[in-house]
Amino acid sequence: MSKASGLPAHAVLSPGATIGILGGGQLGRMLALDAARLGFKVHVFCPDTGPAFDVSAAHTLAAYEDEESLAAFASQVDLVTYEFENVPARTAEIIARHCPLFPDARALATTQDRLSEKTFLASLNIPIAGFAEVNSVADLEAAVEKLGRPSVLKTRRFGYDGKGQTKIVDTTDLAAAFGVVGAQPAVLEAFVPFEREVSVVAARGRSGEFAAFDVTENRHENHILRTSTVPSALPASVQVDALDMAKRIADALEYVGVIGVEMFVLREDGRERLLVNELAPRVHNSGHWTQDGAETSQFEQHIRAIAGWPLGATGCFGEAQMTNLLGDEVNDWQALAAEPGVRIHLYGKGTPRPGRKMGHVNRVTVKS
Ligand code: AMP
């Protein structure tokens, strides 16, 4: 039984129930806003205050290792989800003892470690770049021997927006490169000479139902997402492949919630081919266009999936583009507000440091 409402653990969540969110960033904020629209209350658990705190009914400010606070939090909510994949596995275990956790602890453990994620993807025969485990400079030398240069060394955990990774080129000293990523468990990946990057943001419900948004084309600057555009330029048959891979991944994890699947598009013999780069066990920056450009936003879709509600329709209204507002670009809010058709989403963050995601705008052209 859930301690908060007395509901059986896996009952469909009714409006009025409380959803716990681990993590207090902008993704938690946008989840909380859509949860509120569906009549839910949100309780955020986070070690630091953040954008989600402004829009949620309750907060717990405590470390992810604080077992007492975790147990108290889990006893006050009807289920827990997360907006941040670096929640420790032990935290997930403690939560799951008290109330349902979606996506579950296995999905979290598989996707928060690049090595277990790649091993999982390879076991499904999902195409990925060649990779090798690296725990020492000697391992790195052997891995470079196998995968060649250029290649990319990435930490197994805690990498985001290109952090925790370094490119190995002809002149790179391998001991120095291992130092650059913190001399910690890592993987070496073959360099992918990709043409473009795309992603699939999809949801799987509690009974296995699946719904994907349109394949999104993503452009990065300095490893940080700049724009996401729909429709993508991918041929229809390759889009079908992309959606099929996302479904196979979600099914194999018995996943519940929204998942982001990042992919590279390669051109070989004049044809496009996909390699999966990375999974995100949560709502994803490349799905923000759905807030204004799709029949259901990815945030509402995640809440629907974890609450056991029917998934919403995922149709796209036409053409949509999301642009991240990085650093002091957020100061342009007045000009953006004056631009017809621009939908502004600001995260309420204090200091606009360079590259920091402060908000985003969506531009949608509705097809008649
Ligand atoms: P990641 O943190 O794995 O998402 O990587 C961040 C960005 O670095 C990707 O979106 C790519 O632009 C680039 N990148 C990552 N891995 C590779 C690779 N194996 N080959 C080429 N570029 C890569």
mmCIF file of C-alpha atoms and ligand atoms in Angstrom:
data_model
loop_
_atom_site.group_PDB
_atom_site.id
_atom_site.type_symbol
_atom_site.label_atom_id
_atom_site.label_comp_id
_atom_site.label_asym_id
_atom_site.label_seq_id
_atom_site.Cartn_x
_atom_site.Cartn_y
_atom_site.Cartn_z
ATOM 1 C CA MET A 1 0.000 0.000 0.000
ATOM 2 C CA SER A 2 1.131 3.500 -0.653
ATOM 3 C CA LYS A 3 1.469 5.322 2.642
ATOM 4 C CA ALA A 4 0.386 8.671 1.236
ATOM 5 C CA SER A 5 -3.062 7.815 -0.052
ATOM 6 C CA GLY A 6 -3.646 4.200 0.997
ATOM 7 C CA LEU A 7 -3.742 3.138 -2.676
ATOM 8 C CA PRO A 8 -2.466 -0.315 -3.665
ATOM 9 C CA ALA A 9 1.135 0.087 -4.842
ATOM 10 C CA HIS A 10 0.461 -0.173 -8.582
ATOM 11 C CA ALA A 11 -3.017 1.309 -8.750
ATOM 12 C CA VAL A 12 -3.686 3.944 -11.372
ATOM 13 C CA LEU A 13 -2.924 7.278 -9.760
ATOM 14 C CA SER A 14 -5.957 9.564 -9.473
ATOM 15 C CA PRO A 15 -5.839 13.354 -9.532
ATOM 16 C CA GLY A 16 -5.029 14.590 -6.027
ATOM 17 C CA ALA A 17 -2.249 12.005 -5.536
ATOM 18 C CA THR A 18 1.325 13.131 -4.919
ATOM 19 C CA ILE A 19 4.195 12.357 -7.286
ATOM 20 C CA GLY A 20 7.717 12.468 -5.877
ATOM 21 C CA ILE A 21 10.501 13.698 -8.165
ATOM 22 C CA LEU A 22 14.185 13.079 -7.476
ATOM 23 C CA GLY A 23 16.041 16.106 -8.811
ATOM 24 C CA GLY A 24 15.040 19.756 -8.792
ATOM 25 C CA GLY A 25 16.231 21.109 -12.163
ATOM 26 C CA GLN A 26 14.328 22.477 -15.145
ATOM 27 C CA LEU A 27 13.127 19.030 -16.219
ATOM 28 C CA GLY A 28 11.571 18.586 -12.763
ATOM 29 C CA ARG A 29 10.032 22.040 -13.059
ATOM 30 C CA MET A 30 8.361 21.252 -16.385
ATOM 31 C CA LEU A 31 7.225 17.828 -15.102
ATOM 32 C CA ALA A 32 5.711 19.518 -12.045
ATOM 33 C CA LEU A 33 3.860 22.081 -14.177
ATOM 34 C CA ASP A 34 2.254 19.398 -16.346
ATOM 35 C CA ALA A 35 1.568 17.183 -13.324
ATOM 36 C CA ALA A 36 -0.289 20.087 -11.734
ATOM 37 C CA ARG A 37 -2.374 20.521 -14.889
ATOM 38 C CA LEU A 38 -3.472 16.896 -14.518
ATOM 39 C CA GLY A 39 -4.438 17.520 -10.892
ATOM 40 C CA PHE A 40 -1.414 15.963 -9.165
ATOM 41 C CA LYS A 41 0.728 17.417 -6.441
ATOM 42 C CA VAL A 42 4.508 17.205 -6.673
ATOM 43 C CA HIS A 43 7.048 16.718 -3.899
ATOM 44 C CA VAL A 44 10.650 17.394 -5.015
ATOM 45 C CA PHE A 45 13.641 15.717 -3.356
ATOM 46 C CA CYS A 46 16.975 17.360 -4.171
ATOM 47 C CA PRO A 47 20.252 18.142 -2.400
ATOM 48 C CA ASP A 48 20.108 21.775 -3.667
ATOM 49 C CA THR A 49 17.293 24.173 -4.382
ATOM 50 C CA GLY A 50 16.522 24.502 -8.079
ATOM 51 C CA PRO A 51 13.944 25.511 -10.708
ATOM 52 C CA ALA A 52 11.440 22.792 -9.679
ATOM 53 C CA PHE A 53 11.128 24.181 -6.164
ATOM 54 C CA ASP A 54 9.215 27.270 -7.366
ATOM 55 C CA VAL A 55 6.359 25.207 -8.795
ATOM 56 C CA SER A 56 5.941 22.210 -6.489
ATOM 57 C CA ALA A 57 3.768 21.666 -3.421
ATOM 58 C CA ALA A 58 6.510 20.260 -1.183
ATOM 59 C CA HIS A 59 10.287 19.897 -1.085
ATOM 60 C CA THR A 60 12.854 17.874 0.756
ATOM 61 C CA LEU A 61 16.306 19.410 0.742
ATOM 62 C CA ALA A 62 18.597 16.495 1.605
ATOM 63 C CA ALA A 63 21.437 14.378 0.224
ATOM 64 C CA TYR A 64 20.642 11.338 -1.936
ATOM 65 C CA GLU A 65 22.548 9.303 0.670
ATOM 66 C CA ASP A 66 20.353 10.519 3.564
ATOM 67 C CA GLU A 67 18.357 7.334 4.166
ATOM 68 C CA GLU A 68 16.119 8.802 6.842
ATOM 69 C CA SER A 69 15.040 11.717 4.641
ATOM 70 C CA LEU A 70 14.547 9.381 1.671
ATOM 71 C CA ALA A 71 12.295 7.073 3.706
ATOM 72 C CA ALA A 72 10.296 10.043 5.030
ATOM 73 C CA PHE A 73 9.931 11.442 1.478
ATOM 74 C CA ALA A 74 8.890 8.077 0.021
ATOM 75 C CA SER A 75 6.265 7.644 2.745
ATOM 76 C CA GLN A 76 4.666 10.983 1.840
ATOM 77 C CA VAL A 77 4.244 10.351 -1.891
ATOM 78 C CA ASP A 78 2.297 7.853 -4.026
ATOM 79 C CA LEU A 79 5.087 7.088 -6.467
ATOM 80 C CA VAL A 80 8.518 8.416 -7.322
ATOM 81 C CA THR A 81 10.172 9.314 -10.595
ATOM 82 C CA TYR A 82 13.399 11.156 -11.433
ATOM 83 C CA GLU A 83 14.519 13.921 -13.737
ATOM 84 C CA PHE A 84 18.215 13.186 -13.335
ATOM 85 C CA GLU A 85 19.912 9.842 -14.051
ATOM 86 C CA ASN A 86 22.776 10.228 -11.628
ATOM 87 C CA VAL A 87 20.644 9.344 -8.644
ATOM 88 C CA PRO A 88 22.691 6.685 -6.774
ATOM 89 C CA ALA A 89 21.475 3.092 -7.219
ATOM 90 C CA ARG A 90 21.205 2.791 -3.427
ATOM 91 C CA THR A 91 18.784 5.756 -3.369
ATOM 92 C CA ALA A 92 16.589 4.001 -5.926
ATOM 93 C CA GLU A 93 16.640 0.799 -3.831
ATOM 94 C CA ILE A 94 15.564 2.649 -0.679
ATOM 95 C CA ILE A 95 12.740 4.433 -2.499
ATOM 96 C CA ALA A 96 11.532 1.230 -4.142
ATOM 97 C CA ARG A 97 11.159 -0.374 -0.704
ATOM 98 C CA HIS A 98 8.550 2.234 0.216
ATOM 99 C CA CYS A 99 6.673 3.048 -2.979
ATOM 100 C CA PRO A 100 6.678 2.420 -6.754
ATOM 101 C CA LEU A 101 9.612 3.893 -8.677
ATOM 102 C CA PHE A 102 9.210 4.565 -12.411
ATOM 103 C CA PRO A 103 11.379 4.059 -14.438
ATOM 104 C CA ASP A 104 12.556 1.261 -12.152
ATOM 105 C CA ALA A 105 15.939 0.691 -10.540
ATOM 106 C CA ARG A 106 17.109 -1.599 -13.369
ATOM 107 C CA ALA A 107 16.421 1.051 -16.034
ATOM 108 C CA LEU A 108 18.317 3.566 -13.915
ATOM 109 C CA ALA A 109 21.309 1.275 -13.281
ATOM 110 C CA THR A 110 21.549 0.269 -16.960
ATOM 111 C CA THR A 111 21.454 3.805 -18.325
ATOM 112 C CA GLN A 112 23.540 5.703 -15.769
ATOM 113 C CA ASP A 113 26.698 3.780 -16.633
ATOM 114 C CA ARG A 114 27.968 3.960 -20.215
ATOM 115 C CA LEU A 115 29.515 0.499 -20.043
ATOM 116 C CA SER A 116 26.367 -1.275 -18.833
ATOM 117 C CA GLU A 117 24.300 0.761 -21.323
ATOM 118 C CA LYS A 118 26.496 -0.231 -24.261
ATOM 119 C CA THR A 119 26.620 -3.858 -23.146
ATOM 120 C CA PHE A 120 22.812 -3.842 -22.918
ATOM 121 C CA LEU A 121 22.410 -2.232 -26.377
ATOM 122 C CA ALA A 122 24.884 -4.684 -27.916
ATOM 123 C CA SER A 123 22.920 -7.595 -26.390
ATOM 124 C CA LEU A 124 19.846 -6.365 -28.328
ATOM 125 C CA ASN A 125 21.884 -6.080 -31.561
ATOM 126 C CA ILE A 126 21.212 -2.341 -31.608
ATOM 127 C CA PRO A 127 23.934 -0.730 -33.773
ATOM 128 C CA ILE A 128 26.411 1.292 -31.670
ATOM 129 C CA ALA A 129 29.983 2.552 -32.105
ATOM 130 C CA GLY A 130 32.748 0.082 -31.229
ATOM 131 C CA PHE A 131 33.742 0.408 -27.573
ATOM 132 C CA ALA A 132 36.116 -0.951 -24.954
ATOM 133 C CA GLU A 133 36.268 -0.790 -21.164
ATOM 134 C CA VAL A 134 39.084 1.360 -19.764
ATOM 135 C CA ASN A 135 40.202 1.214 -16.135
ATOM 136 C CA SER A 136 43.860 2.120 -16.541
ATOM 137 C CA VAL A 137 46.364 3.657 -18.939
ATOM 138 C CA ALA A 138 47.311 0.106 -20.023
ATOM 139 C CA ASP A 139 43.635 -0.605 -20.861
ATOM 140 C CA LEU A 140 43.503 2.662 -22.802
ATOM 141 C CA GLU A 141 46.585 1.704 -24.825
ATOM 142 C CA ALA A 142 44.976 -1.659 -25.689
ATOM 143 C CA ALA A 143 41.638 0.020 -26.499
ATOM 144 C CA VAL A 144 43.280 2.564 -28.829
ATOM 145 C CA GLU A 145 45.127 -0.298 -30.500
ATOM 146 C CA LYS A 146 41.735 -1.934 -31.160
ATOM 147 C CA LEU A 147 39.552 1.095 -32.040
ATOM 148 C CA GLY A 148 42.187 3.403 -33.562
ATOM 149 C CA ARG A 149 42.487 7.180 -33.613
ATOM 150 C CA PRO A 150 40.490 9.359 -33.577
ATOM 151 C CA SER A 151 38.402 7.905 -30.782
ATOM 152 C CA VAL A 152 36.577 9.334 -27.783
ATOM 153 C CA LEU A 153 37.337 8.548 -24.136
ATOM 154 C CA LYS A 154 34.307 9.011 -21.862
ATOM 155 C CA THR A 155 33.797 8.486 -18.145
ATOM 156 C CA ARG A 156 31.391 5.661 -17.401
ATOM 157 C CA ARG A 157 29.323 7.888 -15.137
ATOM 158 C CA PHE A 158 28.317 11.536 -14.599
ATOM 159 C CA GLY A 159 29.010 12.744 -18.149
ATOM 160 C CA TYR A 160 26.722 15.353 -19.730
ATOM 161 C CA ASP A 161 26.941 18.075 -22.401
ATOM 162 C CA GLY A 162 30.371 16.748 -23.434
ATOM 163 C CA LYS A 163 31.743 16.870 -19.881
ATOM 164 C CA GLY A 164 33.840 13.894 -18.776
ATOM 165 C CA GLN A 165 35.056 13.141 -22.278
ATOM 166 C CA THR A 166 38.090 13.813 -24.427
ATOM 167 C CA LYS A 167 38.992 13.089 -28.039
ATOM 168 C CA ILE A 168 42.034 10.931 -28.716
ATOM 169 C CA VAL A 169 43.834 12.155 -31.842
ATOM 170 C CA ASP A 170 47.181 11.218 -33.423
ATOM 171 C CA THR A 171 49.156 13.454 -31.079
ATOM 172 C CA THR A 172 47.298 12.625 -27.834
ATOM 173 C CA ASP A 173 49.376 11.281 -24.954
ATOM 174 C CA LEU A 174 47.264 8.461 -23.518
ATOM 175 C CA ALA A 175 48.350 8.852 -19.892
ATOM 176 C CA ALA A 176 47.418 12.533 -20.103
ATOM 177 C CA ALA A 177 44.040 11.707 -21.699
ATOM 178 C CA PHE A 178 43.216 9.256 -18.897
ATOM 179 C CA GLY A 179 44.074 12.065 -16.464
ATOM 180 C CA VAL A 180 41.785 14.505 -18.327
ATOM 181 C CA VAL A 181 38.754 12.278 -17.590
ATOM 182 C CA GLY A 182 39.814 11.969 -13.945
ATOM 183 C CA ALA A 183 41.660 8.607 -14.149
ATOM 184 C CA GLN A 184 38.361 6.881 -13.365
ATOM 185 C CA PRO A 185 36.453 3.959 -14.929
ATOM 186 C CA ALA A 186 35.786 4.932 -18.544
ATOM 187 C CA VAL A 187 34.982 3.601 -21.999
ATOM 188 C CA LEU A 188 36.741 4.291 -25.254
ATOM 189 C CA GLU A 189 34.435 4.724 -28.242
ATOM 190 C CA ALA A 190 35.350 4.589 -31.909
ATOM 191 C CA PHE A 191 34.957 8.059 -33.428
ATOM 192 C CA VAL A 192 31.760 8.267 -35.477
ATOM 193 C CA PRO A 193 32.052 10.477 -38.599
ATOM 194 C CA PHE A 194 28.365 11.307 -38.364
ATOM 195 C CA GLU A 195 26.472 13.613 -40.717
ATOM 196 C CA ARG A 196 23.773 14.586 -38.272
ATOM 197 C CA GLU A 197 22.388 13.795 -34.834
ATOM 198 C CA VAL A 198 18.788 12.794 -34.182
ATOM 199 C CA SER A 199 16.826 11.510 -31.233
ATOM 200 C CA VAL A 200 13.680 9.627 -30.451
ATOM 201 C CA VAL A 201 11.676 10.660 -27.411
ATOM 202 C CA ALA A 202 9.154 7.964 -26.636
ATOM 203 C CA ALA A 203 7.001 6.654 -23.822
ATOM 204 C CA ARG A 204 6.141 3.185 -22.614
ATOM 205 C CA GLY A 205 3.177 2.743 -20.317
ATOM 206 C CA ARG A 206 2.709 0.361 -17.417
ATOM 207 C CA SER A 207 1.026 -2.270 -19.629
ATOM 208 C CA GLY A 208 3.661 -2.051 -22.339
ATOM 209 C CA GLU A 209 1.875 0.393 -24.641
ATOM 210 C CA PHE A 210 4.315 2.501 -26.638
ATOM 211 C CA ALA A 211 4.072 5.928 -28.265
ATOM 212 C CA ALA A 212 6.907 7.876 -29.861
ATOM 213 C CA PHE A 213 7.128 11.494 -30.931
ATOM 214 C CA ASP A 214 8.493 12.270 -34.400
ATOM 215 C CA VAL A 215 12.230 11.770 -34.886
ATOM 216 C CA THR A 216 13.933 15.040 -33.956
ATOM 217 C CA GLU A 217 16.999 16.501 -35.611
ATOM 218 C CA ASN A 218 19.470 18.010 -33.118
ATOM 219 C CA ARG A 219 22.243 20.531 -33.619
ATOM 220 C CA HIS A 220 24.882 20.962 -30.921
ATOM 221 C CA GLU A 221 27.342 23.778 -30.312
ATOM 222 C CA ASN A 222 30.313 23.091 -28.030
ATOM 223 C CA HIS A 223 28.665 19.752 -27.138
ATOM 224 C CA ILE A 224 25.549 21.559 -25.858
ATOM 225 C CA LEU A 225 22.202 21.155 -27.602
ATOM 226 C CA ARG A 226 21.363 24.333 -29.527
ATOM 227 C CA THR A 227 18.311 23.443 -31.643
ATOM 228 C CA SER A 228 15.909 20.542 -32.081
ATOM 229 C CA THR A 229 13.854 20.484 -35.263
ATOM 230 C CA VAL A 230 10.896 18.457 -36.463
ATOM 231 C CA PRO A 231 10.398 17.017 -39.006
ATOM 232 C CA SER A 232 13.901 15.639 -39.429
ATOM 233 C CA ALA A 233 15.411 15.254 -42.884
ATOM 234 C CA LEU A 234 15.713 11.476 -42.460
ATOM 235 C CA PRO A 235 14.140 9.279 -45.137
ATOM 236 C CA ALA A 236 10.889 7.645 -43.948
ATOM 237 C CA SER A 237 12.410 4.138 -43.829
ATOM 238 C CA VAL A 238 15.250 5.314 -41.550
ATOM 239 C CA GLN A 239 12.731 7.055 -39.286
ATOM 240 C CA VAL A 240 10.914 3.749 -38.993
ATOM 241 C CA ASP A 241 14.236 2.115 -37.982
ATOM 242 C CA ALA A 242 14.782 4.826 -35.340
ATOM 243 C CA LEU A 243 11.346 4.331 -33.787
ATOM 244 C CA ASP A 244 11.713 0.557 -33.933
ATOM 245 C CA MET A 245 15.025 0.698 -32.065
ATOM 246 C CA ALA A 246 13.523 2.932 -29.376
ATOM 247 C CA LYS A 247 10.663 0.458 -28.927
ATOM 248 C CA ARG A 248 12.972 -2.546 -28.684
ATOM 249 C CA ILE A 249 15.054 -0.726 -26.058
ATOM 250 C CA ALA A 250 12.023 0.327 -23.993
ATOM 251 C CA ASP A 251 10.480 -3.150 -24.193
ATOM 252 C CA ALA A 252 13.700 -4.906 -23.179
ATOM 253 C CA LEU A 253 13.978 -2.659 -20.106
ATOM 254 C CA GLU A 254 10.252 -3.107 -19.332
ATOM 255 C CA TYR A 255 10.479 0.636 -19.152
ATOM 256 C CA VAL A 256 7.748 2.868 -17.738
ATOM 257 C CA GLY A 257 7.924 6.574 -18.546
ATOM 258 C CA VAL A 258 9.540 8.767 -21.199
ATOM 259 C CA ILE A 259 12.938 7.747 -22.568
ATOM 260 C CA GLY A 260 15.314 9.716 -24.801
ATOM 261 C CA VAL A 261 17.367 7.786 -27.359
ATOM 262 C CA GLU A 262 20.173 9.811 -28.982
ATOM 263 C CA MET A 263 21.432 8.620 -32.350
ATOM 264 C CA PHE A 264 24.117 9.439 -34.892
ATOM 265 C CA VAL A 265 23.236 9.474 -38.602
ATOM 266 C CA LEU A 266 26.005 8.082 -40.799
ATOM 267 C CA ARG A 267 26.117 8.075 -44.564
ATOM 268 C CA GLU A 268 27.519 4.900 -46.053
ATOM 269 C CA ASP A 269 27.448 4.120 -49.788
ATOM 270 C CA GLY A 270 25.011 7.002 -50.237
ATOM 271 C CA ARG A 271 22.556 5.636 -47.663
ATOM 272 C CA GLU A 272 21.791 6.838 -44.157
ATOM 273 C CA ARG A 273 22.341 4.502 -41.236
ATOM 274 C CA LEU A 274 21.796 5.002 -37.504
ATOM 275 C CA LEU A 275 23.998 4.260 -34.504
ATOM 276 C CA VAL A 276 22.638 4.723 -30.995
ATOM 277 C CA ASN A 277 24.861 7.062 -28.967
ATOM 278 C CA GLU A 278 23.199 7.309 -25.601
ATOM 279 C CA LEU A 279 20.001 6.684 -23.615
ATOM 280 C CA ALA A 280 18.428 9.123 -21.152
ATOM 281 C CA PRO A 281 16.008 7.486 -18.673
ATOM 282 C CA ARG A 282 13.918 10.631 -18.394
ATOM 283 C CA VAL A 283 12.358 13.462 -20.323
ATOM 284 C CA HIS A 284 14.923 14.902 -22.708
ATOM 285 C CA ASN A 285 15.979 18.359 -23.890
ATOM 286 C CA SER A 286 15.370 17.323 -27.514
ATOM 287 C CA GLY A 287 11.696 16.709 -26.618
ATOM 288 C CA HIS A 288 10.978 20.252 -25.410
ATOM 289 C CA TRP A 289 9.388 21.172 -28.777
ATOM 290 C CA THR A 290 6.490 18.862 -27.865
ATOM 291 C CA GLN A 291 5.270 21.440 -25.321
ATOM 292 C CA ASP A 292 3.958 23.607 -28.157
ATOM 293 C CA GLY A 293 4.326 21.436 -31.259
ATOM 294 C CA ALA A 294 2.706 18.102 -30.360
ATOM 295 C CA GLU A 295 -0.688 16.903 -29.220
ATOM 296 C CA THR A 296 0.774 15.917 -25.839
ATOM 297 C CA SER A 297 3.959 17.318 -24.305
ATOM 298 C CA GLN A 298 6.701 14.891 -23.288
ATOM 299 C CA PHE A 299 6.224 16.063 -19.676
ATOM 300 C CA GLU A 300 2.514 15.248 -19.626
ATOM 301 C CA GLN A 301 3.309 11.971 -21.410
ATOM 302 C CA HIS A 302 5.773 10.984 -18.684
ATOM 303 C CA ILE A 303 3.242 11.759 -15.956
ATOM 304 C CA ARG A 304 0.559 9.790 -17.842
ATOM 305 C CA ALA A 305 2.872 6.776 -18.257
ATOM 306 C CA ILE A 306 4.037 6.577 -14.640
ATOM 307 C CA ALA A 307 0.545 7.275 -13.267
ATOM 308 C CA GLY A 308 -0.885 4.375 -15.291
ATOM 309 C CA TRP A 309 -3.017 6.655 -17.457
ATOM 310 C CA PRO A 310 -3.525 6.089 -21.202
ATOM 311 C CA LEU A 311 -0.675 7.590 -23.195
ATOM 312 C CA GLY A 312 -1.509 10.795 -25.044
ATOM 313 C CA ALA A 313 -1.471 11.234 -28.828
ATOM 314 C CA THR A 314 1.984 12.147 -30.162
ATOM 315 C CA GLY A 315 1.130 13.810 -33.468
ATOM 316 C CA CYS A 316 3.104 16.892 -34.481
ATOM 317 C CA PHE A 317 1.141 19.991 -35.508
ATOM 318 C CA GLY A 318 3.477 20.832 -38.386
ATOM 319 C CA GLU A 319 7.019 22.155 -38.199
ATOM 320 C CA ALA A 320 8.590 22.861 -34.836
ATOM 321 C CA GLN A 321 11.920 24.134 -33.664
ATOM 322 C CA MET A 322 13.219 24.425 -30.105
ATOM 323 C CA THR A 323 16.154 26.724 -29.402
ATOM 324 C CA ASN A 324 17.917 26.619 -26.053
ATOM 325 C CA LEU A 325 18.631 29.940 -24.347
ATOM 326 C CA LEU A 326 22.177 29.515 -23.050
ATOM 327 C CA GLY A 327 23.866 31.832 -20.564
ATOM 328 C CA ASP A 328 23.002 35.506 -20.970
ATOM 329 C CA GLU A 329 20.846 34.865 -24.076
ATOM 330 C CA VAL A 330 18.067 34.673 -21.514
ATOM 331 C CA ASN A 331 18.404 38.447 -21.138
ATOM 332 C CA ASP A 332 16.798 38.749 -24.612
ATOM 333 C CA TRP A 333 13.441 37.802 -23.126
ATOM 334 C CA GLN A 334 11.819 41.108 -24.020
ATOM 335 C CA ALA A 335 12.703 40.861 -27.709
ATOM 336 C CA LEU A 336 11.621 37.209 -27.761
ATOM 337 C CA ALA A 337 8.342 38.087 -26.056
ATOM 338 C CA ALA A 338 7.681 40.629 -28.825
ATOM 339 C CA GLU A 339 8.296 38.106 -31.615
ATOM 340 C CA PRO A 340 5.010 36.676 -32.960
ATOM 341 C CA GLY A 341 4.674 32.912 -32.602
ATOM 342 C CA VAL A 342 7.519 32.469 -30.139
ATOM 343 C CA ARG A 343 6.646 30.413 -27.058
ATOM 344 C CA ILE A 344 8.961 31.205 -24.165
ATOM 345 C CA HIS A 345 9.904 28.785 -21.397
ATOM 346 C CA LEU A 346 12.179 30.216 -18.708
ATOM 347 C CA TYR A 347 13.564 28.175 -15.843
ATOM 348 C CA GLY A 348 13.833 30.872 -13.166
ATOM 349 C CA LYS A 349 17.565 30.231 -12.643
ATOM 350 C CA GLY A 350 19.578 32.971 -10.987
ATOM 351 C CA THR A 351 22.978 33.405 -12.601
ATOM 352 C CA PRO A 352 23.356 33.061 -16.384
ATOM 353 C CA ARG A 353 26.804 31.409 -16.561
ATOM 354 C CA PRO A 354 28.152 30.756 -20.112
ATOM 355 C CA GLY A 355 26.584 27.601 -21.580
ATOM 356 C CA ARG A 356 24.099 27.229 -18.705
ATOM 357 C CA LYS A 357 20.613 26.233 -19.879
ATOM 358 C CA MET A 358 18.431 29.139 -18.718
ATOM 359 C CA GLY A 359 15.345 28.516 -20.832
ATOM 360 C CA HIS A 360 14.220 27.678 -24.343
ATOM 361 C CA VAL A 361 11.868 28.952 -27.015
ATOM 362 C CA ASN A 362 9.633 26.973 -29.348
ATOM 363 C CA ARG A 363 8.633 28.144 -32.802
ATOM 364 C CA VAL A 364 5.842 26.144 -34.389
ATOM 365 C CA THR A 365 4.302 26.401 -37.850
ATOM 366 C CA VAL A 366 0.964 24.639 -37.872
ATOM 367 C CA LYS A 367 0.226 22.676 -41.049
ATOM 368 C CA SER A 368 -3.258 23.341 -42.319
HETATM 369 P P1 AMP B 1 27.558 12.291 -25.283
HETATM 370 O O1 AMP B 1 27.896 12.880 -23.960
HETATM 371 O O2 AMP B 1 27.938 10.855 -25.427
HETATM 372 O O3 AMP B 1 26.115 12.538 -25.669
HETATM 373 O O4 AMP B 1 28.413 13.118 -26.355
HETATM 374 C C1 AMP B 1 28.234 14.499 -26.553
HETATM 375 C C2 AMP B 1 28.463 14.869 -28.001
HETATM 376 O O5 AMP B 1 29.830 14.559 -28.381
HETATM 377 C C3 AMP B 1 27.610 14.069 -28.990
HETATM 378 O O6 AMP B 1 26.327 14.659 -29.120
HETATM 379 C C4 AMP B 1 28.457 14.177 -30.252
HETATM 380 O O7 AMP B 1 28.275 15.438 -30.862
HETATM 381 C C5 AMP B 1 29.874 14.073 -29.723
HETATM 382 N N1 AMP B 1 30.311 12.654 -29.694
HETATM 383 C C6 AMP B 1 30.108 11.805 -28.664
HETATM 384 N N2 AMP B 1 30.569 10.560 -28.954
HETATM 385 C C7 AMP B 1 31.099 10.619 -30.181
HETATM 386 C C8 AMP B 1 31.727 9.654 -31.047
HETATM 387 N N3 AMP B 1 31.932 8.377 -30.669
HETATM 388 N N4 AMP B 1 32.128 10.075 -32.262
HETATM 389 C C9 AMP B 1 31.942 11.369 -32.658
HETATM 390 N N5 AMP B 1 31.369 12.324 -31.895
HETATM 391 C C10 AMP B 1 30.935 11.969 -30.679
#
